[in-house]
Amino acid sequence: MDELNRLPCPILVTDAVGRVLLPNTDMLTLVGHDAAHWRQKSMEDLFPPAGRIFLQTHVWPMLLRENSVREIYLYISNAQGERTPVLVNCRAGEYEHQPCYYWVFFVAQERSRFEAELLKARAEAQRSADRLTQANAELEAVHSQLEQRAYNIEIANRELAVLSRSDPLTGLGNRRALSTAIKRWQSRSDSDALASVLLIDVDHFKAVNDQHGHDEGDRVLVALARMLEASLGPNDLAVRYGGEEFALWLPSADRTQAGIIAERVHDGVQKVSIEGMPITVSIGTATLGNCAGSALMQQLLELSDIAVYQAKAAGRNRTVNSMQAPSVERNYTDQAG
Amino acid sequence: MGHSGLDIIKRNNVHIVGDSGPVLMYAHGFGCNQKMWTRVTPAFETTHRQVLFDYVGSGQSDLSAFNVKRYSHLQGYADDIMEICDALEISSGVTLVCHSVSSSIGLLASISRPQLFQRLVLIGPNPCFLNHPPDYFGGFERTDLDDLLSLMDQNYIGWAHYLAPVVAGESLDSAVAGELSDSFCSTDPLVARTFAEATFYADNRAELPLVSRPCLILQHSKDTLAPLSVGEYLHTHLKGSTLKILEAGGHCAHISHPGLVVEAIKAYIADSASPGHETRAVWMS
């Protein structure tokens, strides 16, 4: 079959079970040895083990069923064990009046390189995608850290806000807390609603500090703060207004109700004593309507301040309502003057 | 498993040839499907009820039923066999004819459900393709099997890899391979790779002593995928087995030499149906 030798590719003829009948010249160039060496050998010997399995599990079943296979990708090994990638076509035919198979091989170095490049490029793309996924995960982690920090800062801010509205000694609110409470009430109440403020000043507090020391003075203030808190309703607010001055904010309380609270404070104060001596306070009250608008707080404080002054002037240990003459006020006790 | 019998019949593309007689069930090998039995089945058409099927992932089976976890181990394929028998309400008397890797699958099924099977015929079996020197030579080194997977990649699985979108995580859309040539019996890359790995990395040697059903081992005289020593090994470790070596090269005697296979099966059925048959090895020419 010299015709086979003229064809420009490796060709192999095998019998029905794959025994080599004839390799052409190009085939021998590819795999080495001479034709006699290969004759009657199994064509499987041309392939590495993986190729043999592939032949048995894929190529032969198809060949036996369909009588041909096309474009099978395999590696062929030569005498030196070097592997050459090949594309294989095969078709059943006749050789010397016997059934046979014609195997045609196309050396596929280029395709192999091309595929390797393709695989490499794809692997690189996959790595990039993985890196992006990784980077994204890191970004998300950083983002959630930032969120956590923002949250912590928010908490700290709230704590600061509380601190800025409170008095460190007594834990009561300060003027700012009072202002906030009054504004909030104003925004939620009708214009004809009434509210009251009680301004409470400890009588002779300077003497307490001088005689018993500032620690004792502080103790009295803290005790007074607790007592004031205890005498308030749920919507009322006690704040430390100045050194020994407290203010009670009584939303929706009219003059009568303010008077009742004032009496309760005078009673309560008697339980706060210094070395067995109860202290006393002077109280000024003021009651105004929400119609006073933004000036409400200032007016309430001015009026109650005047009333406290009047209570002091009238002999202390008493309450003066800003609308009443000091003489109307009853004197609670006589211990302090 | 939540499947009705009809679902299973459809899932595994079950076909029945012949409507009376004992059950002959055929289990195809890796890379193949039930069509590979067409040269054997005519011989039993009048005497047997023959059950043909494709494993999930092979042939015309329902690809959507494929589950990587289940089919990563040969037991998953054995479950296919048992579920098909359940669907057909067959509970005993089955002669299971297995090709190649299906031999291991069939043995696993017979261990799970001995009463279902009367006997097994194993064509070109190999319980472990890897060499484990010095006691066992399955025929291949690890690198050979790795090479095989890459060869499969290059022949058809790979194209799906090239075409598949780059994704985060390992998954392949089976639709990608849908348009590829169907000349190989299974063209779905994920399925083919899963089956290949389950097949070629399997080691079922430890299960052999647990087999209680009689087996006919049909070995090819020169088979790359099952060296003669493997046949001997199986014969030694499968109690009640018969070893016959077919004068047939290659790995697919039921396609290349169907007459020899038919003859061997018929003789074995006749022989084991008669009382007092014994374990032996025979060289058939």
Coordinates of C-alpha atoms in Angstrom, one line a residue:
Chain A
M1 CA 0.0 0.0 0.0
D2 CA 2.4 2.6 -1.2
E3 CA -0.5 5.1 -1.6
L4 CA -0.6 5.4 2.2
N5 CA 3.0 6.4 2.2
R6 CA 2.3 9.3 -0.1
L7 CA -0.3 10.8 2.2
P8 CA 1.1 13.6 4.3
C9 CA 0.1 12.3 7.7
P10 CA 0.6 9.3 9.9
I11 CA -1.7 6.5 9.1
L12 CA -2.2 3.1 10.7
V13 CA -4.2 0.1 9.6
T14 CA -5.3 -2.4 12.2
D15 CA -7.4 -5.5 12.3
A16 CA -10.8 -5.7 13.9
V17 CA -9.4 -6.0 17.4
G18 CA -6.7 -3.3 17.0
R19 CA -3.7 -5.3 16.0
V20 CA -1.3 -3.4 13.8
L21 CA -1.4 -4.5 10.1
L22 CA 0.4 -1.6 8.5
P23 CA 1.9 1.7 9.7
N24 CA 2.7 4.2 6.9
T25 CA 6.1 6.1 6.7
D26 CA 4.9 9.1 8.5
M27 CA 3.5 6.9 11.3
L28 CA 6.9 5.3 11.7
T29 CA 8.6 8.7 11.8
L30 CA 6.3 9.6 14.6
V31 CA 6.6 6.5 16.7
G32 CA 10.0 5.1 15.7
H33 CA 11.0 1.5 14.8
D34 CA 10.2 -0.2 11.5
A35 CA 7.0 -1.7 10.2
A36 CA 8.1 -5.2 11.2
H37 CA 8.5 -4.2 14.8
W38 CA 4.8 -3.0 15.0
R39 CA 3.1 -5.7 13.0
Q40 CA 0.6 -7.7 15.0
K41 CA 1.4 -5.6 18.1
S42 CA -1.7 -4.0 19.8
M43 CA -2.1 -0.5 18.7
E44 CA -2.7 0.3 22.4
D45 CA 1.1 0.1 22.7
L46 CA 1.3 3.4 20.9
F47 CA -0.5 5.2 23.8
P48 CA 0.3 6.0 27.4
P49 CA -2.0 4.3 30.0
A50 CA -4.5 7.1 30.2
G51 CA -4.9 6.9 26.4
R52 CA -5.5 3.2 26.6
I53 CA -8.3 3.6 29.1
F54 CA -9.8 6.3 26.9
L55 CA -9.6 4.0 23.9
Q56 CA -11.3 1.2 25.8
T57 CA -14.0 3.3 27.5
H58 CA -14.8 5.8 24.8
V59 CA -13.3 5.0 21.4
W60 CA -13.8 1.3 21.0
P61 CA -17.4 1.3 22.1
M62 CA -18.2 4.1 19.7
L63 CA -16.2 2.5 16.9
L64 CA -17.9 -0.9 17.3
R65 CA -21.3 0.8 17.2
E66 CA -20.8 3.6 14.7
N67 CA -17.9 2.2 12.6
S68 CA -16.1 5.5 12.8
V69 CA -14.8 8.1 15.2
R70 CA -13.7 11.7 14.5
E71 CA -11.5 14.2 16.2
I72 CA -10.5 12.2 19.2
Y73 CA -7.7 13.9 21.1
L74 CA -5.0 11.6 22.4
Y75 CA -1.3 11.5 23.1
I76 CA 0.9 9.1 21.2
S77 CA 4.2 8.1 22.7
N78 CA 7.4 7.3 20.7
A79 CA 10.3 4.9 21.5
Q80 CA 11.8 7.6 23.8
G81 CA 8.6 8.0 25.8
E82 CA 8.0 11.5 24.4
R83 CA 4.3 12.3 24.0
T84 CA 2.9 14.0 20.9
P85 CA -0.7 15.3 21.0
V86 CA -2.7 14.0 18.1
L87 CA -6.2 14.2 16.7
V88 CA -7.5 10.8 15.6
N89 CA -10.0 9.9 13.0
C90 CA -10.8 6.2 12.4
R91 CA -13.2 4.4 10.0
A92 CA -13.9 0.7 9.5
G93 CA -12.9 -0.7 6.1
E94 CA -11.2 -3.6 4.4
Y95 CA -7.6 -4.5 4.0
E96 CA -6.5 -7.5 2.0
H97 CA -10.2 -8.6 2.0
Q98 CA -10.3 -8.6 5.8
P99 CA -12.3 -6.2 8.0
C100 CA -10.0 -3.5 9.3
Y101 CA -9.8 0.0 10.7
Y102 CA -8.0 2.9 9.1
W103 CA -6.6 5.3 11.7
V104 CA -5.5 8.7 10.7
F105 CA -3.5 11.0 13.0
F106 CA -3.0 14.7 12.8
V107 CA -0.2 16.0 15.0
A108 CA -1.9 18.8 17.0
Q109 CA 1.0 20.6 18.7
E110 CA -0.5 23.9 17.7
R111 CA -3.9 23.1 19.0
S112 CA -2.3 21.8 22.1
R113 CA -0.4 25.1 22.6
F114 CA -3.5 27.0 21.8
E115 CA -5.6 25.1 24.3
A116 CA -2.9 25.4 27.0
E117 CA -3.0 29.2 26.4
L118 CA -6.7 29.1 26.6
L119 CA -6.7 27.1 29.8
K120 CA -4.1 29.4 31.2
A121 CA -6.1 32.5 30.3
R122 CA -9.2 31.0 31.8
A123 CA -7.4 30.0 35.0
E124 CA -6.1 33.5 35.2
A125 CA -9.6 34.9 34.7
Q126 CA -10.8 32.5 37.4
R127 CA -8.0 33.7 39.7
S128 CA -8.9 37.3 39.0
A129 CA -12.5 36.6 39.8
D130 CA -11.4 34.9 43.0
R131 CA -9.2 37.8 43.9
L132 CA -12.1 40.2 43.3
T133 CA -14.4 38.0 45.4
Q134 CA -11.7 38.0 48.1
A135 CA -11.2 41.8 47.8
N136 CA -14.9 42.3 48.0
A137 CA -15.1 40.1 51.1
E138 CA -12.3 42.2 52.7
L139 CA -14.1 45.4 51.8
E140 CA -17.3 44.1 53.3
A141 CA -15.4 43.2 56.5
V142 CA -13.9 46.7 56.7
H143 CA -17.3 48.2 56.0
S144 CA -18.9 46.3 58.8
Q145 CA -16.0 47.3 61.1
L146 CA -16.7 50.9 60.1
E147 CA -20.4 50.4 60.8
Q148 CA -19.5 49.0 64.2
R149 CA -17.3 52.0 64.9
A150 CA -20.0 54.4 63.8
Y151 CA -22.4 52.6 66.1
N152 CA -19.9 52.8 69.0
I153 CA -19.5 56.5 68.3
E154 CA -23.2 57.0 68.3
I155 CA -23.4 55.3 71.7
A156 CA -20.6 57.4 73.0
N157 CA -22.3 60.5 71.7
R158 CA -25.5 59.6 73.5
E159 CA -23.6 59.1 76.7
L160 CA -21.9 62.4 76.2
A161 CA -25.3 64.0 75.6
V162 CA -26.6 62.6 78.8
L163 CA -23.5 63.7 80.6
S164 CA -23.8 67.2 79.2
R165 CA -27.4 67.4 80.4
S166 CA -26.7 66.1 83.9
D167 CA -25.0 67.3 87.1
P168 CA -22.1 65.0 88.1
L169 CA -22.6 65.4 91.8
T170 CA -26.3 64.6 92.2
G171 CA -27.0 62.9 88.9
L172 CA -29.9 65.2 88.3
G173 CA -30.3 67.1 85.1
N174 CA -29.0 70.6 84.6
R175 CA -30.3 73.7 83.0
R176 CA -30.0 72.2 79.6
A177 CA -32.1 69.2 80.6
L178 CA -34.7 71.6 82.0
S179 CA -34.7 73.5 78.7
T180 CA -35.0 70.3 76.7
A181 CA -37.9 69.1 78.9
I182 CA -39.8 72.5 78.6
K183 CA -39.3 72.7 74.8
R184 CA -40.6 69.1 74.4
W185 CA -43.6 69.8 76.5
Q186 CA -44.3 73.0 74.6
S187 CA -44.2 71.2 71.3
R188 CA -46.7 68.6 72.5
S189 CA -49.1 70.8 74.4
D190 CA -52.0 73.1 73.5
S191 CA -51.4 76.8 73.8
D192 CA -53.8 77.1 76.8
A193 CA -52.0 74.4 78.8
L194 CA -50.4 75.5 82.1
A195 CA -47.0 74.5 83.6
S196 CA -45.2 75.4 86.8
V197 CA -41.6 75.8 88.0
L198 CA -40.5 75.5 91.6
L199 CA -37.2 77.1 92.4
I200 CA -35.8 75.7 95.6
D201 CA -32.9 77.3 97.5
V202 CA -31.3 75.7 100.6
D203 CA -31.4 78.1 103.5
H204 CA -28.1 79.1 105.0
F205 CA -26.2 76.7 102.8
K206 CA -23.0 78.8 103.0
A207 CA -23.0 78.3 106.8
V208 CA -23.4 74.5 106.3
N209 CA -20.3 74.5 104.1
D210 CA -18.3 76.7 106.4
Q211 CA -19.2 74.8 109.6
H212 CA -19.3 71.3 108.4
G213 CA -17.0 71.3 105.3
H214 CA -17.8 70.9 101.6
D215 CA -18.1 67.1 101.8
E216 CA -21.0 67.5 104.2
G217 CA -22.4 70.2 102.0
D218 CA -22.2 67.9 99.0
R219 CA -23.9 65.1 101.1
V220 CA -26.8 67.4 101.9
L221 CA -27.2 68.3 98.2
V222 CA -27.2 64.7 97.1
A223 CA -29.7 63.8 99.9
L224 CA -31.9 66.6 98.8
A225 CA -31.7 65.6 95.2
R226 CA -32.9 62.0 96.1
M227 CA -35.7 63.5 98.2
L228 CA -36.8 65.8 95.4
E229 CA -36.9 62.9 92.9
A230 CA -39.0 60.9 95.3
S231 CA -41.6 63.6 95.6
L232 CA -42.2 64.0 91.8
G233 CA -44.7 62.6 89.4
P234 CA -43.7 60.5 86.4
N235 CA -43.7 63.5 84.0
D236 CA -42.0 65.9 86.4
L237 CA -38.3 66.8 86.4
A238 CA -35.9 67.9 89.1
V239 CA -32.7 69.6 88.0
R240 CA -29.8 71.2 89.9
Y241 CA -30.1 74.8 88.9
G242 CA -27.1 76.3 90.6
G243 CA -24.8 75.8 93.7
E244 CA -27.5 75.0 96.3
E245 CA -30.4 75.8 94.1
F246 CA -32.8 73.2 92.5
A247 CA -35.6 73.6 90.1
L248 CA -38.6 71.4 89.7
W249 CA -40.4 71.4 86.3
L250 CA -44.0 70.4 86.7
P251 CA -45.6 70.2 83.3
S252 CA -49.4 70.7 83.2
A253 CA -49.4 71.7 86.9
D254 CA -51.4 74.8 87.8
R255 CA -50.7 77.0 90.7
T256 CA -52.6 74.9 93.2
Q257 CA -50.8 71.7 92.2
A258 CA -47.5 73.6 92.3
G259 CA -48.4 74.6 95.9
I260 CA -49.1 71.0 96.8
I261 CA -45.7 69.9 95.5
A262 CA -44.0 72.7 97.4
E263 CA -45.6 71.6 100.6
R264 CA -44.4 68.1 100.0
V265 CA -40.9 69.4 99.5
H266 CA -40.9 71.4 102.7
D267 CA -42.1 68.2 104.5
G268 CA -39.5 66.1 102.9
V269 CA -36.6 68.5 103.6
Q270 CA -37.1 67.9 107.3
K271 CA -35.8 64.4 106.9
V272 CA -32.5 65.8 105.6
S273 CA -30.5 66.9 108.6
I274 CA -27.0 67.9 109.6
E275 CA -26.0 66.5 112.9
G276 CA -29.6 66.2 114.0
M277 CA -30.6 69.6 112.8
P278 CA -33.1 69.5 109.9
I279 CA -32.4 71.9 107.1
T280 CA -34.9 74.2 105.5
V281 CA -35.5 75.6 102.0
S282 CA -37.1 78.6 100.5
I283 CA -39.2 78.0 97.4
G284 CA -40.5 80.3 94.7
T285 CA -43.1 79.0 92.3
A286 CA -44.3 80.4 89.0
T287 CA -47.1 79.2 86.7
L288 CA -47.6 80.2 83.1
G289 CA -49.5 79.1 80.0
N290 CA -47.9 77.6 76.9
C291 CA -49.0 80.8 75.0
A292 CA -45.8 82.4 76.4
G293 CA -44.0 80.7 73.5
S294 CA -40.2 80.7 73.4
A295 CA -40.0 83.0 76.4
L296 CA -41.8 80.5 78.6
M297 CA -38.7 79.1 80.3
Q298 CA -37.0 82.4 80.9
Q299 CA -40.2 84.0 82.3
L300 CA -40.9 81.0 84.6
L301 CA -37.4 81.2 86.0
E302 CA -37.4 85.0 86.4
L303 CA -40.7 84.9 88.2
S304 CA -39.8 82.0 90.5
D305 CA -36.4 83.6 91.2
I306 CA -38.2 86.7 92.4
A307 CA -40.5 84.6 94.5
V308 CA -37.5 82.8 96.1
Y309 CA -36.0 86.2 96.9
Q310 CA -39.3 87.2 98.4
A311 CA -39.4 83.9 100.4
K312 CA -35.9 84.6 101.7
A313 CA -36.8 88.1 102.6
A314 CA -39.9 87.0 104.4
G315 CA -37.8 84.9 106.7
R316 CA -36.9 81.7 104.7
N317 CA -38.3 78.2 105.1
R318 CA -41.4 79.1 103.1
T319 CA -42.9 79.1 99.6
V320 CA -43.9 82.2 97.7
N321 CA -46.0 82.0 94.6
S322 CA -44.9 84.6 92.1
M323 CA -48.5 85.9 91.9
Q324 CA -48.9 86.1 95.7
A325 CA -47.8 88.5 98.3
P326 CA -45.1 86.9 100.5
S327 CA -47.2 87.6 103.6
V328 CA -49.8 85.2 102.6
E329 CA -47.4 82.3 102.8
R330 CA -47.4 80.2 105.9
N331 CA -44.3 79.6 107.9
Y332 CA -43.6 75.9 108.1
T333 CA -41.2 75.6 111.0
D334 CA -39.2 77.8 113.2
Q335 CA -36.0 75.9 113.4
A336 CA -34.1 78.0 110.9
G337 CA -34.4 81.6 110.2
Chain B
M1 CA -36.9 8.6 48.5
G2 CA -40.0 10.5 47.4
H3 CA -40.0 9.1 43.9
S4 CA -42.9 7.2 42.5
G5 CA -42.2 4.1 40.4
L6 CA -43.0 6.0 37.2
D7 CA -40.5 8.7 38.1
I8 CA -37.8 6.1 38.4
I9 CA -38.7 4.5 35.1
K10 CA -38.4 7.8 33.4
R11 CA -35.4 9.0 35.4
N12 CA -33.3 5.9 34.5
N13 CA -34.8 5.6 31.0
V14 CA -35.8 2.0 31.8
H15 CA -36.8 -0.3 29.0
I16 CA -38.1 -3.9 29.1
V17 CA -37.4 -6.4 26.4
G18 CA -39.4 -9.6 26.6
D19 CA -42.4 -10.0 28.9
S20 CA -42.0 -13.3 30.6
G21 CA -39.4 -15.4 32.3
P22 CA -36.7 -14.7 34.9
V23 CA -35.3 -11.2 35.0
L24 CA -32.0 -10.4 33.3
M25 CA -30.9 -6.9 34.1
Y26 CA -28.1 -5.1 32.3
A27 CA -25.9 -2.5 33.8
H28 CA -23.7 -0.5 31.4
G29 CA -20.2 0.7 32.1
F30 CA -18.5 4.1 32.4
G31 CA -18.8 6.3 29.3
C32 CA -21.6 4.1 27.8
N33 CA -25.3 3.5 28.0
Q34 CA -27.9 0.7 27.5
K35 CA -27.4 0.7 23.7
M36 CA -24.2 -1.2 24.2
W37 CA -26.3 -4.4 25.1
T38 CA -28.1 -4.5 21.7
R39 CA -26.0 -7.4 20.5
V40 CA -26.7 -9.5 23.6
T41 CA -30.4 -9.0 24.2
P42 CA -31.8 -10.7 21.1
A43 CA -30.4 -14.0 22.4
F44 CA -32.6 -13.9 25.5
E45 CA -35.7 -12.3 24.0
T46 CA -37.9 -15.3 24.3
T47 CA -36.6 -16.7 27.5
H48 CA -36.2 -13.7 29.8
R49 CA -37.7 -10.5 30.9
Q50 CA -34.8 -8.1 30.2
V51 CA -34.4 -4.8 32.0
L52 CA -32.3 -2.1 30.4
F53 CA -31.5 1.3 31.9
D54 CA -29.2 4.2 31.9
Y55 CA -27.6 5.4 35.2
V56 CA -28.6 8.9 36.1
G57 CA -26.3 11.1 34.1
S58 CA -25.7 8.6 31.3
G59 CA -27.6 8.0 28.1
Q60 CA -31.1 9.3 28.0
S61 CA -31.6 9.5 31.8
D62 CA -33.0 12.5 33.4
L63 CA -30.0 14.8 33.9
S64 CA -31.9 17.0 36.4
A65 CA -31.9 14.0 38.8
F66 CA -28.1 14.1 38.9
N67 CA -26.8 14.8 42.4
V68 CA -23.0 15.2 42.7
K69 CA -23.0 14.0 46.3
R70 CA -24.9 10.8 45.6
Y71 CA -23.1 9.9 42.4
S72 CA -19.6 10.6 43.7
H73 CA -19.6 7.1 45.1
L74 CA -20.5 3.9 43.4
Q75 CA -23.1 3.2 46.1
G76 CA -25.2 6.0 44.5
Y77 CA -25.3 4.0 41.2
A78 CA -26.1 0.8 43.2
D79 CA -29.0 2.7 44.6
D80 CA -30.2 3.4 41.1
I81 CA -30.3 -0.4 40.4
M82 CA -32.3 -1.1 43.6
E83 CA -34.7 1.7 43.0
I84 CA -35.4 0.5 39.5
C85 CA -36.1 -3.0 40.8
D86 CA -38.4 -1.5 43.4
A87 CA -40.2 0.6 40.7
L88 CA -40.7 -2.6 38.7
E89 CA -41.8 -4.5 41.8
I90 CA -39.0 -7.0 41.3
S91 CA -37.9 -8.3 44.7
S92 CA -35.9 -11.5 43.8
G93 CA -34.5 -13.7 41.1
V94 CA -32.5 -11.1 39.2
T95 CA -29.5 -12.1 37.1
L96 CA -27.5 -8.9 36.9
V97 CA -25.2 -8.6 33.9
C98 CA -22.6 -5.9 34.6
H99 CA -20.0 -4.3 32.4
S100 CA -16.7 -2.9 33.8
V101 CA -17.3 -0.5 36.6
S102 CA -20.9 -1.8 36.9
S103 CA -19.4 -5.0 38.3
S104 CA -18.4 -3.1 41.4
I105 CA -21.7 -1.3 41.4
G106 CA -23.6 -4.6 41.1
L107 CA -21.5 -6.2 43.9
L108 CA -22.4 -3.2 46.1
A109 CA -26.1 -3.6 45.3
S110 CA -25.9 -7.4 46.0
I111 CA -24.4 -6.6 49.4
S112 CA -27.2 -4.1 50.2
R113 CA -29.9 -6.4 48.9
P114 CA -28.7 -10.0 48.6
Q115 CA -32.2 -11.4 48.3
L116 CA -32.8 -9.3 45.1
F117 CA -30.2 -11.1 43.1
Q118 CA -29.9 -14.7 42.1
R119 CA -26.5 -14.3 40.4
L120 CA -24.2 -11.7 38.9
V121 CA -22.3 -11.8 35.6
L122 CA -19.3 -9.5 35.7
I123 CA -17.8 -8.5 32.3
G124 CA -14.3 -7.1 32.6
P125 CA -14.5 -6.3 36.4
N126 CA -11.9 -4.4 38.3
P127 CA -12.6 -3.5 41.9
C128 CA -9.6 -1.1 42.1
F129 CA -7.8 0.4 39.1
L130 CA -4.9 1.7 41.2
N131 CA -1.9 -0.4 41.9
H132 CA -1.3 -1.2 45.5
P133 CA 2.1 -3.0 45.5
P134 CA 3.1 -5.5 46.5
D135 CA -0.2 -7.3 46.8
Y136 CA -2.4 -5.8 44.2
F137 CA -2.0 -4.6 40.7
G138 CA -5.1 -2.9 39.4
G139 CA -3.2 -1.8 36.3
F140 CA -2.6 1.9 36.8
E141 CA -0.7 4.5 38.7
R142 CA -2.3 7.6 40.2
T143 CA -0.7 9.8 37.5
D144 CA -2.3 7.6 34.7
L145 CA -5.7 8.2 36.2
D146 CA -5.1 11.9 36.6
D147 CA -3.9 11.9 32.9
L148 CA -7.1 10.2 32.0
L149 CA -9.2 12.9 33.5
S150 CA -7.3 15.6 31.7
L151 CA -7.6 13.6 28.5
M152 CA -11.4 13.5 29.0
D153 CA -11.2 17.3 29.6
Q154 CA -9.4 17.8 26.3
N155 CA -11.8 15.6 24.5
Y156 CA -15.1 17.0 25.6
I157 CA -15.3 18.1 29.2
G158 CA -12.7 20.7 28.5
W159 CA -14.7 22.6 25.9
A160 CA -17.4 23.2 28.5
H161 CA -14.6 24.4 30.8
Y162 CA -13.4 26.9 28.2
L163 CA -16.9 28.0 27.4
A164 CA -18.2 28.1 31.0
P165 CA -18.5 31.5 32.5
V166 CA -15.9 32.4 35.0
V167 CA -17.6 32.0 38.3
A168 CA -16.7 32.3 42.0
G169 CA -16.9 28.8 43.3
E170 CA -16.9 25.4 41.5
S171 CA -20.0 24.8 39.5
L172 CA -20.7 24.1 35.9
D173 CA -24.0 24.7 34.2
S174 CA -25.0 21.5 32.5
A175 CA -26.6 23.5 29.8
V176 CA -23.2 24.6 28.7
A177 CA -22.4 21.1 27.4
G178 CA -25.8 20.6 25.9
E179 CA -24.8 21.5 22.4
L180 CA -21.6 19.4 22.4
S181 CA -21.4 16.2 20.4
D182 CA -23.4 13.3 21.7
S183 CA -21.0 10.8 20.3
F184 CA -19.9 9.9 23.7
C185 CA -22.6 8.5 25.9
S186 CA -22.3 11.2 28.5
T187 CA -21.4 14.7 27.4
D188 CA -22.3 16.6 30.6
P189 CA -18.9 17.6 32.0
L190 CA -19.9 17.5 35.6
V191 CA -21.6 14.1 35.3
A192 CA -18.8 12.6 33.2
R193 CA -16.1 13.8 35.6
T194 CA -18.1 12.7 38.7
F195 CA -18.6 9.2 37.2
A196 CA -15.0 9.0 36.1
E197 CA -13.7 9.9 39.5
A198 CA -16.1 7.5 41.3
T199 CA -15.1 4.8 38.8
F200 CA -11.3 5.1 38.6
Y201 CA -10.5 6.1 42.2
A202 CA -12.8 3.5 43.6
D203 CA -11.4 0.7 45.8
N204 CA -14.0 -2.0 46.5
R205 CA -11.6 -4.7 47.5
A206 CA -12.7 -4.7 51.1
E207 CA -16.3 -5.3 50.1
L208 CA -15.6 -8.5 48.1
P209 CA -15.8 -10.9 51.1
L210 CA -19.3 -9.4 51.9
V211 CA -20.7 -10.6 48.6
S212 CA -22.9 -13.7 49.1
R213 CA -24.4 -14.2 45.6
P214 CA -22.7 -16.4 43.0
C215 CA -20.7 -14.5 40.4
L216 CA -19.5 -15.3 36.9
I217 CA -16.4 -13.4 36.2
L218 CA -15.9 -12.9 32.4
Q219 CA -12.5 -11.7 31.7
H220 CA -11.0 -10.5 28.5
S221 CA -7.8 -12.3 27.5
K222 CA -6.0 -9.0 27.0
D223 CA -7.7 -6.1 28.7
T224 CA -5.9 -2.9 29.5
L225 CA -8.5 -2.0 32.1
A226 CA -8.5 -5.4 33.8
P227 CA -5.2 -7.3 33.9
L228 CA -5.5 -11.1 34.3
S229 CA -4.2 -10.9 37.8
V230 CA -7.3 -8.8 38.7
G231 CA -9.5 -11.6 37.5
E232 CA -7.6 -14.0 39.7
Y233 CA -7.8 -11.7 42.6
L234 CA -11.6 -11.4 42.3
H235 CA -12.0 -15.1 41.8
T236 CA -10.0 -15.7 45.0
H237 CA -12.0 -13.1 47.1
L238 CA -15.5 -13.7 45.8
K239 CA -16.7 -16.9 47.4
G240 CA -18.8 -18.9 45.0
S241 CA -17.4 -17.2 41.9
T242 CA -16.6 -18.7 38.6
L243 CA -13.9 -17.3 36.4
K244 CA -14.0 -17.5 32.6
I245 CA -11.5 -16.0 30.4
L246 CA -12.8 -15.1 27.0
E247 CA -10.6 -15.3 24.0
A248 CA -11.3 -11.7 23.3
G249 CA -9.1 -8.7 23.5
G250 CA -10.2 -5.3 24.5
H251 CA -12.7 -4.4 27.2
C252 CA -16.1 -4.7 25.5
A253 CA -16.6 -8.4 24.6
H254 CA -20.4 -7.9 24.7
I255 CA -19.9 -5.6 21.7
S256 CA -16.9 -7.1 20.0
H257 CA -17.7 -10.8 20.8
P258 CA -21.4 -10.9 21.7
G259 CA -21.6 -14.6 20.8
L260 CA -19.0 -15.5 23.4
V261 CA -20.7 -13.5 26.1
V262 CA -24.2 -14.9 25.3
E263 CA -22.8 -18.4 25.3
A264 CA -21.1 -17.9 28.7
I265 CA -24.2 -16.4 30.3
K266 CA -26.4 -19.2 29.0
A267 CA -24.0 -21.8 30.2
Y268 CA -23.7 -20.2 33.6
I269 CA -27.5 -19.8 34.1
A270 CA -28.0 -23.5 33.0
D271 CA -25.2 -24.6 35.2
S272 CA -26.1 -22.7 38.4
A273 CA -29.7 -23.6 37.9
S274 CA -28.7 -27.3 38.3
P275 CA -27.8 -28.5 41.8
G276 CA -24.3 -29.0 43.0
H277 CA -22.5 -26.5 40.8
E278 CA -19.1 -25.6 42.1
T279 CA -16.6 -22.8 42.0
R280 CA -14.1 -23.1 39.3
A281 CA -12.0 -21.4 36.7
V282 CA -12.4 -22.3 33.0
W283 CA -10.5 -21.1 30.0
M284 CA -13.0 -20.6 27.2
S285 CA -11.7 -20.6 23.7

